[in-house]
């Protein structure tokens, strides 16, 4: 045992101690595999000697119920809507001659053979009503998880976009020195790991909560309140409180009974999830503090000492240099876990064939190059037990359980057992099919990626490069698969040879087993940190990660960010330092958890679960521990890391590319030389969308004066296009489109407005066009820069993601009120941050400025994409006509803006044009007033339907009565050639070539 009071205890003492603990664990496993030990009470005191002893493993979610029924011992196992029933019956027959497995002597002296038969059957014990009720439970819990996920994505988005906005203000606007960016930059970067790991832990908890609820809440039932009380608590929060709320609202005559009931349900389930999470965290911490004393064999440890050595164990495990190796064994010579670690590092000891190492080699070399005061290299690499090795929960591939899907989709870094001899052995056809399936799967992956890139019109060079990378990767993977198959065939041939030798022998061996190949990953600790370095690492790491970001959030007066960071940091701290994994890695078991004081580990319970209390505590800890290693955690981690990388790349691109708000681009629409080409024949019945007085037919007040040159919806579409162009090119285009003297670009108004409002937080890009009747239209540009993309995401990410959730949940339309509530809550958390960078603040102020000036008879606003979304928001806030082309809706995110806008404001003041197959215009909810138009672009041009100039061609071609000149690009996009009204017979192609 290492000396606790002596920090300088050498590593060999600690290694010897852990090895001794491993040996104890292995000896216990050997005895428990038999099922009986010397400490067992006589089996006759409980049941007949002929009955086998059935033990519950703590990997089961619920214990079995054993009953005596119809002369049989019946074991009942519940399993998500069904029951697995094991019936044990004794059959007795007279034995005249021959060997018998179990002999007894009747009163008449006859010799009998008694055999214990076990019948396994499955019984369905669920009803449609039960499944429906659990489905409701799960749907509500799923929605809670969706809320947390959207909150997590928004948190990452706001984190990186705030940094990009500060850089923009400091670097490009000249309001500060570059050194002023250092603190926000360091604070933001250091906070990202905590946010990622904390949010992943939060999503893992909610996923476990959802799956546990759908499975009947076995984990929730094990938290110590008792099954009856726990079920009443669950019923109260999921059904009782919402049902009472619903009935009370009906009796009161409230018209909002459904929204209020859904919100009440959401709040009550949130509280239940909070209690679930607190219990999980407390159980993990208490289990670590209990088991850590067994590593150091001290029962008199104080709480402070337990905290100290729990943290030390976790830090040592994190910093240690470990190598992960893959072996393939013959199961008949594999002695549970006991193998010589030194020989395994050397490449095998005759009982296993070494396949390949996974990761860890480079880090081990790095630690070995460090000074001796930081890391030490162990004399013998020490075995580190994993959860799968301790539980021995490894899937079998047999003739009956084999399938192409299970073989191909299995995780390559997980252990599995394949039967190669005996009645359940895999057939040669199945083995060959597995190999063939792998080959076809690789070919399919490569062809799929190639096909998608060809469909997306990616260049041939990029396609060739990607295909080469895929081929190289799969050749590398195939080499490992080939080595595994080669080694497997070696063992199979050896087994066949041994079988032939045994066949030539005299007596059969009744202890022969079916043979299997056992692929297994093993972990070895090669280097470990010194005690002093482990504590230094712990202190420095937590000071840097905790204090600097928290100070930054407090310095920037972001109270919500500071509180959120503190909660997520505590979650990360608990997950990292009170993880049962490093303790189990050292002990090789769950120790004496749940056992009576003074009870020996060498009892008859399989893998340490002899009593019901011990089983309950170890089963609960087993399922809590699996939260940290299950597939959901890996998925959430990858998903959140993907969003973090995506937002980070966009933010860095935004910082490096500059603001880019004012310049515009060269015109990408050109008119023919004579501008006399028109579409004069409607392709279908002229709809109200063709003319500006569409509002009279849609319940909207969006109308225009009779004397205005703006007569068609296509006019607004054209104005959204010119907002992208350089200022010096806009007036000639206005003259060509409307005619000379009809439309004017007011260049001086916007600079004057900005001089009068220097404190505005953003710099949107828009133009002001006035007309001969005294009216004016504000034309807002859409997304062209990376900053624009961040603004788009911050305004519409929550509504867009909730739309996906709504489509994923059955009867998602019933959750409209809950979605509005959730978006509103997220908006309250993010409102102040959104306002700092949102362009609508400036466009709204500009429209109010124009209306107060009295210079224009009427003011309206239009825009495309992001510009259209800003136009809808500004129109509703200022009670101004807003026309949007291919814009996201403002319905679901109406509470995310300041001041808030109502549905009535949006309905009365807005109109949207929605092209077919345009994803952007379907974000944010359903538009209140809209017109759908066709999109004639190819299906492989994913964003073509979003382009404003294509929508303009569609409006002109479909309406046919739009007296505006057709520009040259319409024909190149697949539209027919328009008619020339001058009768010269000149083609559009020729007129376009002249200019």
PDB file of N, CA and C in Angstrom, residues 326 356 407-416 438 473-474 477 480-481 519 521:
ATOM      1  N   UNK A 326      -5.030  -4.036 -29.819  1.00  0.00           N
ATOM      2  CA  UNK A 326      -6.094  -4.924 -30.257  1.00  0.00           C
ATOM      3  C   UNK A 326      -5.541  -6.332 -30.426  1.00  0.00           C
ATOM      4  N   UNK A 356      -3.040  -4.739 -33.927  1.00  0.00           N
ATOM      5  CA  UNK A 356      -2.462  -3.408 -34.123  1.00  0.00           C
ATOM      6  C   UNK A 356      -2.758  -2.573 -32.889  1.00  0.00           C
ATOM      7  N   UNK A 407     -22.885  -6.787 -38.708  1.00  0.00           N
ATOM      8  CA  UNK A 407     -21.449  -6.940 -38.937  1.00  0.00           C
ATOM      9  C   UNK A 407     -20.864  -5.673 -39.546  1.00  0.00           C
ATOM     10  N   UNK A 408     -21.544  -5.123 -40.531  1.00  0.00           N
ATOM     11  CA  UNK A 408     -20.998  -3.961 -41.221  1.00  0.00           C
ATOM     12  C   UNK A 408     -21.052  -2.702 -40.361  1.00  0.00           C
ATOM     13  N   UNK A 409     -22.106  -2.572 -39.551  1.00  0.00           N
ATOM     14  CA  UNK A 409     -22.287  -1.349 -38.773  1.00  0.00           C
ATOM     15  C   UNK A 409     -21.655  -1.410 -37.388  1.00  0.00           C
ATOM     16  N   UNK A 410     -21.002  -2.519 -37.054  1.00  0.00           N
ATOM     17  CA  UNK A 410     -20.392  -2.605 -35.731  1.00  0.00           C
ATOM     18  C   UNK A 410     -19.270  -1.588 -35.603  1.00  0.00           C
ATOM     19  N   UNK A 411     -19.078  -1.113 -34.385  1.00  0.00           N
ATOM     20  CA  UNK A 411     -17.991  -0.183 -34.124  1.00  0.00           C
ATOM     21  C   UNK A 411     -16.679  -0.952 -34.116  1.00  0.00           C
ATOM     22  N   UNK A 412     -15.716  -0.443 -34.864  1.00  0.00           N
ATOM     23  CA  UNK A 412     -14.467  -1.173 -35.062  1.00  0.00           C
ATOM     24  C   UNK A 412     -13.607  -1.241 -33.803  1.00  0.00           C
ATOM     25  N   UNK A 413     -13.834  -0.350 -32.843  1.00  0.00           N
ATOM     26  CA  UNK A 413     -12.998  -0.344 -31.640  1.00  0.00           C
ATOM     27  C   UNK A 413     -13.693  -0.975 -30.442  1.00  0.00           C
ATOM     28  N   UNK A 414     -14.700  -1.802 -30.685  1.00  0.00           N
ATOM     29  CA  UNK A 414     -15.365  -2.508 -29.603  1.00  0.00           C
ATOM     30  C   UNK A 414     -15.091  -4.003 -29.704  1.00  0.00           C
ATOM     31  N   UNK A 415     -15.035  -4.661 -28.556  1.00  0.00           N
ATOM     32  CA  UNK A 415     -14.763  -6.096 -28.528  1.00  0.00           C
ATOM     33  C   UNK A 415     -15.999  -6.878 -28.955  1.00  0.00           C
ATOM     34  N   UNK A 416     -15.770  -8.064 -29.484  1.00  0.00           N
ATOM     35  CA  UNK A 416     -16.867  -8.952 -29.845  1.00  0.00           C
ATOM     36  C   UNK A 416     -16.343 -10.385 -29.884  1.00  0.00           C
ATOM     37  N   UNK A 438     -18.231  -6.080 -46.400  1.00  0.00           N
ATOM     38  CA  UNK A 438     -17.270  -5.015 -46.120  1.00  0.00           C
ATOM     39  C   UNK A 438     -16.741  -4.413 -47.416  1.00  0.00           C
ATOM     40  N   UNK A 473      -7.697   5.837 -47.338  1.00  0.00           N
ATOM     41  CA  UNK A 473      -8.201   5.538 -45.993  1.00  0.00           C
ATOM     42  C   UNK A 473      -8.749   4.115 -45.912  1.00  0.00           C
ATOM     43  N   UNK A 474      -9.522   3.707 -46.895  1.00  0.00           N
ATOM     44  CA  UNK A 474     -10.124   2.375 -46.844  1.00  0.00           C
ATOM     45  C   UNK A 474      -9.104   1.280 -47.106  1.00  0.00           C
ATOM     46  N   UNK A 477      -7.724   0.843 -43.685  1.00  0.00           N
ATOM     47  CA  UNK A 477      -8.654   0.068 -42.881  1.00  0.00           C
ATOM     48  C   UNK A 477      -8.709  -1.383 -43.349  1.00  0.00           C
ATOM     49  N   UNK A 480      -5.980  -3.587 -41.965  1.00  0.00           N
ATOM     50  CA  UNK A 480      -6.237  -4.058 -40.613  1.00  0.00           C
ATOM     51  C   UNK A 480      -7.256  -5.194 -40.614  1.00  0.00           C
ATOM     52  N   UNK A 481      -8.291  -5.069 -41.446  1.00  0.00           N
ATOM     53  CA  UNK A 481      -9.272  -6.143 -41.530  1.00  0.00           C
ATOM     54  C   UNK A 481      -8.627  -7.427 -42.069  1.00  0.00           C
ATOM     55  N   UNK A 519     -12.166 -10.935 -30.181  1.00  0.00           N
ATOM     56  CA  UNK A 519     -11.407  -9.722 -30.496  1.00  0.00           C
ATOM     57  C   UNK A 519     -11.552  -8.753 -29.331  1.00  0.00           C
ATOM     58  N   UNK A 521      -9.919  -5.232 -27.106  1.00  0.00           N
ATOM     59  CA  UNK A 521      -9.032  -4.087 -26.925  1.00  0.00           C
ATOM     60  C   UNK A 521      -8.538  -4.061 -25.481  1.00  0.00           C
TER      61      UNK A 521
END
